[in-house]
Short mmCIF file of C-alpha atoms (C1' of nucleotides) in Angstrom, two decimals:
data_model
loop_
_atom_site.label_atom_id
_atom_site.label_comp_id
_atom_site.label_asym_id
_atom_site.label_seq_id
_atom_site.Cartn_x
_atom_site.Cartn_y
_atom_site.Cartn_z
CA UNK A 1 8.94 12.61 -14.60
CA UNK A 2 10.97 15.62 -13.58
CA UNK A 3 10.21 18.69 -15.64
CA UNK A 4 12.93 20.72 -17.28
CA UNK A 5 12.60 24.44 -16.66
CA UNK A 6 11.63 26.13 -19.91
CA UNK A 7 14.17 28.91 -20.28
CA UNK A 8 16.44 30.75 -22.68
CA UNK A 9 20.05 31.78 -22.20
CA UNK A 10 20.61 35.36 -21.04
CA UNK A 11 21.23 37.97 -23.69
CA UNK A 12 18.68 36.79 -26.22
CA UNK A 13 15.50 38.64 -27.13
CA UNK A 14 12.45 36.49 -27.70
CA UNK A 15 9.21 38.30 -28.49
CA UNK A 16 5.50 37.63 -28.29
CA UNK A 17 3.72 37.75 -31.66
CA UNK A 18 2.47 41.35 -31.44
CA UNK A 19 5.94 42.58 -30.46
CA UNK A 20 7.49 40.46 -33.19
CA UNK A 21 5.18 42.17 -35.69
CA UNK A 22 6.43 45.57 -34.47
CA UNK A 23 10.05 44.42 -34.72
CA UNK A 24 9.59 43.04 -38.20
CA UNK A 25 7.92 46.29 -39.21
CA UNK A 26 11.12 48.01 -38.13
CA UNK A 27 13.28 45.66 -40.19
CA UNK A 28 10.97 46.19 -43.20
CA UNK A 29 11.49 49.95 -42.94
CA UNK A 30 15.26 49.47 -42.80
CA UNK A 31 15.24 47.07 -45.73
CA UNK A 32 13.07 49.22 -47.98
CA UNK A 33 15.30 52.25 -47.42
CA UNK A 34 18.44 50.24 -48.13
CA UNK A 35 16.88 49.02 -51.36
CA UNK A 36 15.64 52.49 -52.27
CA UNK A 37 19.26 53.66 -52.21
CA UNK A 38 20.29 50.88 -54.55
CA UNK A 39 21.95 48.46 -52.16
CA UNK A 40 21.85 44.75 -53.02
CA UNK A 41 20.94 42.00 -50.57
CA UNK A 42 23.29 39.22 -49.49
CA UNK A 43 23.30 36.67 -46.71
CA UNK A 44 26.28 34.81 -45.32
CA UNK A 45 26.39 31.72 -43.07
CA UNK A 46 26.03 32.14 -39.33
CA UNK A 47 29.11 29.93 -38.95
CA UNK A 48 32.48 30.58 -40.53
CA UNK A 49 35.81 28.78 -40.31
CA UNK A 50 37.42 30.01 -37.13
CA UNK A 51 40.72 30.91 -38.82
CA UNK A 52 38.86 32.98 -41.43
CA UNK A 53 36.85 34.81 -38.81
CA UNK A 54 39.71 35.53 -36.45
CA UNK A 55 42.49 36.57 -38.82
CA UNK A 56 42.99 40.13 -37.77
CA UNK A 57 41.52 39.94 -34.33
CA UNK A 58 43.37 40.63 -31.16
CA UNK A 59 42.48 39.08 -27.84
CA UNK A 60 39.38 41.21 -27.34
CA UNK A 61 37.46 39.85 -30.30
CA UNK A 62 38.47 36.28 -29.66
CA UNK A 63 37.23 36.49 -26.11
CA UNK A 64 33.75 37.29 -27.39
CA UNK A 65 33.52 34.61 -30.04
CA UNK A 66 31.41 31.48 -29.72
CA UNK A 67 33.24 28.49 -31.09
CA UNK A 68 31.30 25.70 -32.74
CA UNK A 69 32.32 22.09 -32.75
CA UNK A 70 30.86 18.96 -34.27
CA UNK A 71 30.19 16.05 -31.93
CA UNK A 72 32.91 13.98 -33.56
CA UNK A 73 35.55 16.67 -33.17
CA UNK A 74 34.43 17.27 -29.60
CA UNK A 75 34.97 13.62 -28.72
CA UNK A 76 38.44 13.70 -30.22
CA UNK A 77 39.28 16.83 -28.28
CA UNK A 78 40.15 18.82 -31.39
CA UNK A 79 40.25 22.58 -31.38
CA UNK A 80 37.03 24.05 -32.78
CA UNK A 81 37.19 24.52 -36.50
CA UNK A 82 34.12 26.78 -36.69
CA UNK A 83 32.88 29.90 -34.95
CA UNK A 84 29.76 32.07 -34.97
CA UNK A 85 30.15 35.44 -36.66
CA UNK A 86 30.34 38.40 -34.24
CA UNK A 87 29.60 41.07 -36.86
CA UNK A 88 28.75 41.32 -40.55
CA UNK A 89 31.82 43.25 -41.67
CA UNK A 90 34.35 40.43 -41.38
CA UNK A 91 32.08 38.01 -43.28
CA UNK A 92 31.62 40.74 -45.88
CA UNK A 93 35.37 41.01 -46.30
CA UNK A 94 35.60 37.24 -46.79
CA UNK A 95 32.65 37.32 -49.19
CA UNK A 96 34.15 40.07 -51.32
CA UNK A 97 37.56 38.39 -51.42
CA UNK A 98 36.01 35.03 -52.31
CA UNK A 99 33.71 36.37 -55.03
CA UNK A 100 35.86 39.24 -56.20
CA UNK A 101 35.82 38.18 -59.82
CA UNK A 102 32.05 37.76 -60.00
CA UNK A 103 31.12 41.00 -58.27
CA UNK A 104 30.37 44.34 -59.83
CA UNK A 105 32.35 47.23 -58.31
CA UNK A 106 31.61 49.49 -56.59
CA UNK A 107 29.87 46.69 -54.73
CA UNK A 108 26.89 48.00 -52.80
CA UNK A 109 25.44 45.48 -50.44
CA UNK A 110 23.08 45.38 -47.51
CA UNK A 111 22.73 42.56 -45.04
CA UNK A 112 20.23 42.07 -42.23
CA UNK A 113 21.12 39.06 -40.11
CA UNK A 114 21.85 37.95 -36.58
CA UNK A 115 25.31 37.99 -35.03
CA UNK A 116 26.66 36.46 -31.80
CA UNK A 117 28.85 37.77 -29.03
CA UNK A 118 29.87 35.97 -25.88
CA UNK A 119 29.41 38.92 -23.55
CA UNK A 120 28.23 39.00 -20.00
CA UNK A 121 24.63 40.04 -20.17
CA UNK A 122 23.83 43.63 -19.36
CA UNK A 123 20.96 46.04 -19.92
CA UNK A 124 20.40 46.46 -23.62
CA UNK A 125 23.34 44.22 -24.53
CA UNK A 126 22.68 40.99 -26.28
CA UNK A 127 24.52 37.81 -27.10
CA UNK A 128 22.38 37.26 -30.15
CA UNK A 129 21.22 40.32 -32.06
CA UNK A 130 20.33 41.69 -35.45
CA UNK A 131 22.65 43.95 -37.35
CA UNK A 132 21.50 45.86 -40.41
CA UNK A 133 24.56 46.77 -42.45
CA UNK A 134 25.09 48.76 -45.64
CA UNK A 135 28.52 49.06 -47.19
CA UNK A 136 30.02 50.19 -50.48
CA UNK A 137 33.24 48.46 -51.47
CA UNK A 138 35.46 49.84 -54.20
CA UNK A 139 38.11 48.12 -56.29
CA UNK A 140 41.49 49.88 -55.79
CA UNK A 141 39.81 53.18 -54.91
CA UNK A 142 36.51 54.55 -53.68
CA UNK A 143 35.49 58.20 -53.83
CA UNK A 144 34.90 59.99 -50.55
CA UNK A 145 31.52 60.93 -52.02
CA UNK A 146 30.21 57.55 -50.92
CA UNK A 147 30.94 58.65 -47.36
CA UNK A 148 28.04 61.08 -47.81
CA UNK A 149 25.66 58.56 -49.32
CA UNK A 150 25.74 56.40 -46.20
CA UNK A 151 24.33 59.13 -43.89
CA UNK A 152 21.75 59.98 -46.54
CA UNK A 153 20.54 56.37 -46.41
CA UNK A 154 20.50 56.39 -42.63
CA UNK A 155 18.51 59.61 -42.65
CA UNK A 156 15.81 57.88 -44.71
CA UNK A 157 15.67 54.93 -42.31
CA UNK A 158 15.22 56.92 -39.11
CA UNK A 159 12.87 59.41 -40.71
CA UNK A 160 10.59 56.54 -41.73
CA UNK A 161 10.88 54.80 -38.38
CA UNK A 162 9.35 57.97 -36.91
CA UNK A 163 11.01 57.65 -33.52
CA UNK A 164 11.60 61.37 -33.00
CA UNK A 165 14.35 63.84 -33.92
CA UNK A 166 17.84 62.42 -34.41
CA UNK A 167 21.30 63.62 -35.37
CA UNK A 168 23.88 61.90 -37.52
CA UNK A 169 27.19 62.96 -36.01
CA UNK A 170 30.35 62.96 -38.07
CA UNK A 171 34.06 63.10 -37.56
CA UNK A 172 37.18 62.04 -39.42
CA UNK A 173 39.98 59.86 -38.10
CA UNK A 174 42.62 61.59 -40.23
CA UNK A 175 41.60 64.93 -38.83
CA UNK A 176 41.98 63.56 -35.31
CA UNK A 177 45.27 61.80 -35.89
CA UNK A 178 46.59 64.90 -37.64
CA UNK A 179 45.64 67.01 -34.64
CA UNK A 180 47.37 64.61 -32.26
CA UNK A 181 50.46 64.59 -34.51
CA UNK A 182 50.57 68.37 -34.17
CA UNK A 183 50.79 67.86 -30.42
CA UNK A 184 53.71 65.48 -30.73
CA UNK A 185 51.74 62.23 -30.42
CA UNK A 186 53.31 60.57 -33.44
CA UNK A 187 53.01 56.87 -32.64
CA UNK A 188 50.00 55.18 -34.29
CA UNK A 189 49.11 52.96 -31.33
CA UNK A 190 49.35 55.89 -28.97
CA UNK A 191 47.06 57.90 -31.22
CA UNK A 192 44.55 55.06 -31.16
CA UNK A 193 44.65 54.96 -27.37
CA UNK A 194 43.99 58.70 -27.10
CA UNK A 195 41.27 58.36 -29.69
CA UNK A 196 39.49 55.66 -27.72
CA UNK A 197 39.72 57.78 -24.62
CA UNK A 198 38.23 60.95 -26.09
CA UNK A 199 35.43 58.83 -27.58
CA UNK A 200 34.14 58.53 -24.01
CA UNK A 201 33.71 62.28 -23.65
CA UNK A 202 29.94 62.36 -24.09
CA UNK A 203 29.47 59.42 -21.77
CA UNK A 204 31.96 60.11 -18.99
CA UNK A 205 32.36 63.83 -19.08
CA UNK A 206 35.20 66.27 -19.53
CA UNK A 207 36.83 65.87 -16.13
CA UNK A 208 37.11 62.12 -16.35
CA UNK A 209 38.80 62.29 -19.76
CA UNK A 210 41.15 65.07 -18.67
CA UNK A 211 42.16 63.11 -15.61
CA UNK A 212 42.89 59.98 -17.62
CA UNK A 213 44.91 61.77 -20.29
CA UNK A 214 47.06 63.70 -17.83
CA UNK A 215 47.38 60.59 -15.66
CA UNK A 216 50.16 58.02 -15.58
CA UNK A 217 48.76 55.84 -18.38
CA UNK A 218 49.09 58.63 -20.94
CA UNK A 219 51.38 61.15 -19.28
CA UNK A 220 50.42 64.03 -21.55
CA UNK A 221 51.20 67.61 -20.65
CA UNK A 222 48.43 69.88 -19.41
CA UNK A 223 48.81 72.05 -22.52
CA UNK A 224 48.50 69.10 -24.89
CA UNK A 225 45.44 67.81 -23.04
CA UNK A 226 43.83 71.25 -23.13
CA UNK A 227 44.39 71.38 -26.89
CA UNK A 228 42.91 67.89 -27.30
CA UNK A 229 39.89 68.74 -25.18
CA UNK A 230 39.31 72.00 -27.03
CA UNK A 231 39.36 70.03 -30.27
CA UNK A 232 37.03 67.21 -29.25
CA UNK A 233 34.47 69.60 -27.81
CA UNK A 234 33.72 71.04 -31.23
CA UNK A 235 30.07 70.59 -32.28
CA UNK A 236 28.23 72.26 -35.14
CA UNK A 237 24.70 73.62 -35.43
CA UNK A 238 24.47 73.97 -39.22
CA UNK A 239 26.51 73.30 -42.34
CA UNK A 240 27.89 76.86 -42.43
CA UNK A 241 28.76 76.59 -38.74
CA UNK A 242 30.51 73.26 -39.32
CA UNK A 243 32.64 74.63 -42.15
CA UNK A 244 33.48 77.70 -40.10
CA UNK A 245 34.57 75.63 -37.12
CA UNK A 246 36.74 73.44 -39.32
CA UNK A 247 38.46 76.57 -40.71
CA UNK A 248 38.94 77.92 -37.20
CA UNK A 249 41.12 74.94 -36.27
CA UNK A 250 44.03 76.58 -38.12
CA UNK A 251 46.50 74.83 -40.37
CA UNK A 252 48.05 71.48 -39.55
CA UNK A 253 49.93 68.46 -40.86
CA UNK A 254 49.29 66.84 -44.23
CA UNK A 255 47.14 64.16 -42.60
CA UNK A 256 45.17 66.82 -40.79
CA UNK A 257 44.50 68.80 -43.99
CA UNK A 258 43.48 65.65 -45.83
CA UNK A 259 41.01 64.82 -43.10
CA UNK A 260 39.62 68.31 -43.10
CA UNK A 261 39.13 68.33 -46.87
CA UNK A 262 37.33 64.98 -46.71
CA UNK A 263 35.07 66.23 -43.98
CA UNK A 264 34.23 69.40 -45.90
CA UNK A 265 33.34 67.41 -49.01
CA UNK A 266 31.24 64.92 -47.09
CA UNK A 267 29.31 67.56 -45.14
CA UNK A 268 28.51 69.51 -48.30
CA UNK A 269 27.35 66.40 -50.15
CA UNK A 270 25.14 65.21 -47.30
CA UNK A 271 23.21 68.42 -47.75
CA UNK A 272 23.12 67.88 -51.51
CA UNK A 273 21.65 64.43 -50.85
CA UNK A 274 18.70 66.25 -49.31
CA UNK A 275 19.39 65.59 -45.62
CA UNK A 276 18.09 68.56 -43.56
CA UNK A 277 20.83 70.47 -41.74
CA UNK A 278 19.04 69.80 -38.47
CA UNK A 279 19.82 66.09 -38.84
CA UNK A 280 23.61 66.01 -39.26
CA UNK A 281 26.42 67.68 -37.36
CA UNK A 282 30.11 67.73 -36.67
CA UNK A 283 31.12 66.10 -33.39
CA UNK A 284 34.89 65.93 -33.07
CA UNK A 285 34.76 63.54 -30.11
CA UNK A 286 33.26 60.71 -32.18
CA UNK A 287 36.08 58.25 -32.75
CA UNK A 288 34.76 54.64 -32.70
CA UNK A 289 36.76 52.04 -30.87
CA UNK A 290 37.45 49.72 -33.81
CA UNK A 291 40.89 50.23 -35.27
CA UNK A 292 40.04 49.50 -38.91
CA UNK A 293 38.38 52.87 -39.48
CA UNK A 294 40.64 55.29 -41.31
CA UNK A 295 38.62 58.35 -42.39
CA UNK A 296 35.01 59.42 -41.89
CA UNK A 297 33.26 58.00 -38.81
CA UNK A 298 29.57 58.22 -37.88
CA UNK A 299 27.32 57.87 -34.90
CA UNK A 300 23.60 58.57 -34.77
CA UNK A 301 21.77 59.60 -31.60
CA UNK A 302 18.19 60.44 -30.69
CA UNK A 303 17.98 64.10 -29.60
CA UNK A 304 15.34 63.46 -26.95
CA UNK A 305 16.96 60.31 -25.57
CA UNK A 306 20.69 60.89 -25.22
CA UNK A 307 20.94 58.12 -22.62
CA UNK A 308 20.25 55.56 -25.34
CA UNK A 309 23.58 56.44 -26.95
CA UNK A 310 24.48 55.60 -30.51
CA UNK A 311 21.81 53.70 -32.39
CA UNK A 312 23.78 53.36 -35.58
CA UNK A 313 27.47 53.71 -36.31
CA UNK A 314 30.16 53.07 -38.86
CA UNK A 315 32.76 54.67 -41.02
CA UNK A 316 35.37 54.54 -43.72
CA UNK A 317 38.03 51.85 -43.92
CA UNK A 318 40.85 51.17 -46.34
CA UNK A 319 41.74 47.70 -47.32
CA UNK A 320 38.72 45.78 -46.07
CA UNK A 321 39.92 42.34 -47.08
CA UNK A 322 43.67 42.66 -46.59
CA UNK A 323 43.77 39.34 -44.76
CA UNK A 324 42.18 37.43 -47.63
CA UNK A 325 43.41 39.04 -50.85
CA UNK A 326 46.19 41.21 -52.22
CA UNK A 327 43.60 43.38 -53.98
CA UNK A 328 43.01 46.78 -52.47
CA UNK A 329 39.37 47.04 -51.42
CA UNK A 330 38.49 50.28 -49.63
CA UNK A 331 34.97 50.72 -48.31
CA UNK A 332 32.56 52.69 -46.24
CA UNK A 333 29.63 51.37 -44.28
CA UNK A 334 27.38 51.57 -41.29
CA UNK A 335 25.49 49.25 -38.99
CA UNK A 336 22.22 49.53 -37.12
CA UNK A 337 21.91 47.31 -34.05
CA UNK A 338 18.26 46.50 -34.60
CA UNK A 339 17.73 44.32 -31.54
CA UNK A 340 19.15 46.88 -29.14
CA UNK A 341 17.38 49.71 -30.92
CA UNK A 342 14.04 47.95 -30.68
CA UNK A 343 14.62 47.02 -27.05
CA UNK A 344 15.61 50.55 -26.08
CA UNK A 345 12.75 52.16 -27.96
CA UNK A 346 10.38 49.88 -26.11
CA UNK A 347 12.02 50.70 -22.77
CA UNK A 348 11.65 54.41 -23.55
CA UNK A 349 7.98 53.89 -24.39
CA UNK A 350 8.43 54.91 -28.01
CA UNK A 351 6.81 51.83 -29.46
CA UNK A 352 3.06 51.49 -29.26
CA UNK A 353 1.11 48.26 -29.33
CA UNK A 354 1.14 46.80 -32.79
CA UNK A 355 -1.95 45.51 -34.47
CA UNK A 356 -1.90 41.93 -35.59
CA UNK A 357 -0.99 40.88 -39.10
CA UNK A 358 -4.40 39.17 -38.94
CA UNK A 359 -6.81 41.86 -40.12
CA UNK A 360 -10.19 40.16 -39.81
CA UNK A 361 -11.75 37.37 -37.79
CA UNK A 362 -14.80 35.52 -39.12
CA UNK A 363 -16.77 34.42 -36.07
CA UNK A 364 -18.83 31.31 -35.78
CA UNK A 365 -22.49 31.75 -34.82
CA UNK A 366 -23.80 28.39 -35.86
CA UNK A 367 -21.62 25.36 -36.42
CA UNK A 368 -23.90 24.17 -39.24
CA UNK A 369 -23.00 27.27 -41.26
CA UNK A 370 -19.24 26.60 -41.19
CA UNK A 371 -19.02 26.32 -45.01
CA UNK A 372 -20.55 29.80 -45.28
CA UNK A 373 -17.94 31.20 -42.88
CA UNK A 374 -15.11 29.52 -44.74
CA UNK A 375 -16.41 30.86 -48.06
CA UNK A 376 -16.47 34.37 -46.59
CA UNK A 377 -12.89 33.99 -45.33
CA UNK A 378 -11.78 32.80 -48.77
CA UNK A 379 -13.43 35.81 -50.39
CA UNK A 380 -11.58 38.18 -48.10
CA UNK A 381 -8.24 36.44 -48.59
CA UNK A 382 -8.64 36.70 -52.33
CA UNK A 383 -9.22 40.42 -51.84
CA UNK A 384 -5.88 40.63 -50.02
CA UNK A 385 -7.19 40.80 -46.46
CA UNK A 386 -5.44 38.59 -43.91
CA UNK A 387 -8.29 36.59 -42.44
CA UNK A 388 -8.73 33.99 -39.75
CA UNK A 389 -11.90 31.93 -39.38
CA UNK A 390 -12.99 30.56 -36.01
CA UNK A 391 -12.97 26.77 -36.36
CA UNK A 392 -14.35 25.64 -33.01
CA UNK A 393 -17.76 26.70 -31.78
CA UNK A 394 -17.86 28.79 -28.63
CA UNK A 395 -19.76 31.70 -27.18
CA UNK A 396 -19.60 34.83 -29.26
CA UNK A 397 -18.28 36.79 -26.29
CA UNK A 398 -15.33 34.46 -26.10
CA UNK A 399 -14.61 34.92 -29.78
CA UNK A 400 -14.59 38.70 -29.34
CA UNK A 401 -12.27 38.38 -26.40
CA UNK A 402 -9.94 36.27 -28.51
CA UNK A 403 -9.88 38.91 -31.26
CA UNK A 404 -9.22 41.69 -28.80
CA UNK A 405 -6.35 39.91 -27.13
CA UNK A 406 -4.86 38.89 -30.46
CA UNK A 407 -4.95 42.48 -31.73
CA UNK A 408 -7.26 41.65 -34.64
CA UNK A 409 -9.04 44.77 -35.75
CA UNK A 410 -12.22 43.62 -37.53
CA UNK A 411 -14.62 41.03 -36.13
CA UNK A 412 -17.18 39.79 -38.66
CA UNK A 413 -20.51 38.44 -37.47
CA UNK A 414 -22.61 36.36 -39.82
CA UNK A 415 -25.81 35.06 -38.19
CA UNK A 416 -29.23 34.09 -39.47
CA UNK A 417 -30.24 37.73 -39.97
CA UNK A 418 -27.17 38.62 -41.99
CA UNK A 419 -27.34 35.48 -44.10
CA UNK A 420 -30.99 36.18 -44.87
CA UNK A 421 -30.22 39.81 -45.77
CA UNK A 422 -27.03 39.11 -47.68
CA UNK A 423 -25.08 41.33 -45.26
CA UNK A 424 -22.23 41.06 -42.76
CA UNK A 425 -22.00 42.82 -39.39
CA UNK A 426 -18.53 44.35 -38.89
CA UNK A 427 -17.22 45.41 -35.52
CA UNK A 428 -14.12 47.59 -35.66
CA UNK A 429 -12.37 46.93 -32.35
CA UNK A 430 -9.92 49.77 -32.85
CA UNK A 431 -12.53 52.44 -33.49
CA UNK A 432 -15.01 50.73 -31.19
CA UNK A 433 -17.89 51.02 -33.61
CA UNK A 434 -20.10 48.58 -35.49
CA UNK A 435 -21.82 48.64 -38.84
CA UNK A 436 -23.58 46.35 -41.30
CA UNK A 437 -22.58 46.16 -44.98
CA UNK A 438 -23.77 44.23 -48.00
CA UNK A 439 -21.61 41.16 -48.36
CA UNK A 440 -20.65 42.21 -51.89
CA UNK A 441 -19.20 45.47 -50.52
CA UNK A 442 -17.41 43.94 -47.53
CA UNK A 443 -13.91 43.45 -48.94
CA UNK A 444 -13.86 46.89 -50.52
CA UNK A 445 -15.08 48.55 -47.33
CA UNK A 446 -12.45 46.82 -45.20
CA UNK A 447 -9.70 47.67 -47.67
CA UNK A 448 -10.66 51.33 -47.55
CA UNK A 449 -10.67 51.34 -43.74
CA UNK A 450 -7.30 49.59 -43.55
CA UNK A 451 -5.60 51.91 -46.03
CA UNK A 452 -6.79 54.94 -44.17
CA UNK A 453 -4.85 54.07 -41.05
CA UNK A 454 -1.80 52.50 -42.69
CA UNK A 455 1.37 53.03 -40.67
CA UNK A 456 4.71 51.40 -40.08
CA UNK A 457 3.55 49.64 -36.95
CA UNK A 458 6.41 51.22 -35.00
CA UNK A 459 4.78 54.55 -34.26
CA UNK A 460 3.98 55.38 -30.68
"C1'" G B 1 37.94 38.62 -17.80
"C1'" U B 2 37.67 42.28 -12.87
"C1'" G B 3 34.54 44.41 -8.95
"C1'" G B 4 29.49 45.61 -6.36
"C1'" G B 5 24.04 44.33 -5.62
"C1'" C B 6 19.94 40.93 -5.51
"C1'" G B 7 17.40 35.79 -5.29
"C1'" U B 8 9.64 34.52 -2.01
"C1'" A B 9 3.45 32.33 -7.45
"C1'" G B 10 4.19 33.51 -14.84
"C1'" C B 11 5.15 39.14 -13.45
"C1'" U B 12 5.73 43.25 -9.40
"C1'" C B 13 6.46 42.69 -4.46
"C1'" A B 14 4.91 42.14 1.31
"C1'" G B 15 6.34 38.68 5.05
"C1'" U B 16 7.35 41.85 12.48
"C1'" U B 17 12.70 40.45 17.77
"C1'" G B 18 13.09 33.02 14.22
"C1'" G B 19 6.78 30.56 16.01
"C1'" U B 20 0.78 26.97 13.41
"C1'" U B 21 -1.51 25.45 6.98
"C1'" A B 22 3.64 31.56 3.29
"C1'" G B 23 0.27 36.41 1.54
"C1'" A B 24 -1.37 40.83 -1.77
"C1'" G B 25 -1.82 43.04 -6.55
"C1'" U B 26 -1.45 41.64 -11.53
"C1'" C B 27 -1.73 37.82 -15.11
"C1'" C B 28 -4.13 33.17 -16.46
"C1'" C B 29 -8.79 29.95 -16.50
"C1'" G B 30 -14.18 29.71 -15.49
"C1'" G B 31 -18.96 32.15 -14.34
"C1'" A B 32 -22.61 36.68 -14.11
"C1'" U B 33 -30.29 33.70 -18.83
"C1'" U B 34 -31.30 34.58 -25.60
"C1'" G B 35 -25.76 37.23 -30.98
"C1'" U B 36 -20.54 41.45 -28.86
"C1'" G B 37 -14.15 42.43 -26.54
"C1'" A B 38 -11.15 46.03 -23.48
"C1'" U B 39 -14.51 48.35 -17.68
"C1'" U B 40 -17.23 45.92 -13.08
"C1'" C B 41 -18.67 41.70 -9.76
"C1'" C B 42 -18.02 36.41 -8.14
"C1'" G B 43 -15.17 31.92 -8.14
"C1'" G B 44 -10.72 28.90 -9.28
"C1'" A B 45 -5.55 27.37 -10.43
"C1'" U B 46 -0.40 28.43 -9.31
"C1'" G B 47 5.20 28.25 -5.01
"C1'" U B 48 11.08 22.11 -3.49
"C1'" C B 49 10.69 30.74 -0.23
"C1'" G B 50 17.43 29.60 -6.07
"C1'" G B 51 20.21 24.89 -4.28
"C1'" G B 52 23.10 22.33 -0.37
"C1'" G B 53 24.79 22.19 4.58
"C1'" G B 54 24.80 24.19 9.70
"C1'" U B 55 22.67 26.51 14.47
"C1'" U B 56 17.71 25.62 16.93
"C1'" C B 57 12.26 22.34 20.04
"C1'" G B 58 11.22 25.23 15.50
"C1'" A B 59 14.45 28.72 9.69
"C1'" G B 60 11.40 32.36 4.11
"C1'" U B 61 13.86 34.92 8.43
"C1'" C B 62 20.43 33.68 11.55
"C1'" C B 63 25.56 31.51 9.74
"C1'" C B 64 28.66 29.04 5.81
"C1'" C B 65 29.20 27.23 0.86
"C1'" U B 66 27.36 27.11 -4.00
"C1'" C B 67 24.50 28.37 -8.27
"C1'" G B 68 21.70 31.90 -10.88
"C1'" C B 69 20.44 36.78 -12.17
"C1'" U B 70 21.76 41.83 -12.36
"C1'" C B 71 24.71 46.57 -12.41
"C1'" A B 72 29.48 48.93 -13.32
"C1'" C B 73 34.33 48.37 -15.83
"C1'" C B 74 36.58 46.38 -20.46
"C1'" C B 75 34.57 46.34 -25.33
"C1'" C B 76 30.66 47.31 -28.45
"C1'" A B 77 25.06 47.39 -31.99
#
RNA sequence: GUGGGCGUAGCUCAGUUGGUUAGAGUCCCGGAUUGUGAUUCCGGAUGUCGGGGGUUCGAGUCCCCUCGCUCACCCCA
């Protein structure tokens, strides 16, 4: 019989158990921080009705959507009725509109699930990936103060992930649009186009952006472009510096002043939330490509690994669910692309080898003593230690090799001597030492050892 | 969706101006006398040379087509 090649589609990340443990450790850190800040969990279906998912989308989104069709509909040649979600924000909008009358506002939710995009595979880009989202949705209005709570949450996440120094960079869409208005770029679509272009500043460089803006596609004057470039190059080094640089921009349109006031409030509150000044900064080139953002926008980068780019981004939007309800539902939120983040951290060598979730292996010296081994394993499990017992007899060396490869830290040997003495021999494969303890003290001893070296599993 | 690069063991690759039975390292499996892994030594398994066609006495190598992967753009986590 011809064999089928075992393979997965490009753009998916499938991990071996030890890597999966590291990845899940990362998600646990994200989740616990989201919960610590008082966000509530929800999950939504992977599939949604296509018309619900694609309401506001232009051609770009639709191009990246996977449609889903039942066999029956496929045979009849119908248009697909269902599609896979491509982010968690659109399903959130649908969720809030659908359950509006049962929800408590401001609605603070977090959601950690996979999303799907039909992209051509590329380094660090996935077709199936995890997003970790937090959003706050208000009914009719939502204070700009929430715009500061989001970065505070994000600070907690990346601090606990311990992946090195990072900076949460902030900007405000109103401030940008107001600045462009002052230069005579009044049309909304045109403002968006300029905005998307300056967003590339950090990636493409000053000259490239200048060339594009003065070029035929935009046709802006050299003076206007110089003013834009001066604006988007603003970066801050501390809170006082940020406020000073905002003042130094001079006065502007009503939109501009509104944006500036929002930014001032947000920056001040981020500090009040306890985020160190070294970890947040003004970056007036941050724009975000998505057009639904209206005010504050965020991007987070690792200081020592700028090539990785943004590892977490989001912002403020008015009218989240305008396509589904007449209610006004403003919100602010952010998303961590966990799959890409994990993949890039691994590429950069920032993730060490995880230890197994299995903490102890009970070896088998003598098949006849199997009940003794199983009783020992049960004892340890009852003491909260994840334990595996060797079920098939083999050479002890082979059993050690198995434990080593599996990343199991403690190997327990129970032979005639130990049984006679009421002891257990423990080999700690991580510390590379061996000791013998009374069986009655075993669980306590292992617990103490394990707690000593407790970590997130993501540390290098 | 648009443009460039690359396809040889599971992985990283070598393979001369076309010339016998296609190699190395790594990984995997087994062994090196009594109850100890990761080091060392010995042995073993593994390939429609991406696929199809053409040129030739002879193609991994040259030509054409095709498929796959990958990088950049677009967009984005």
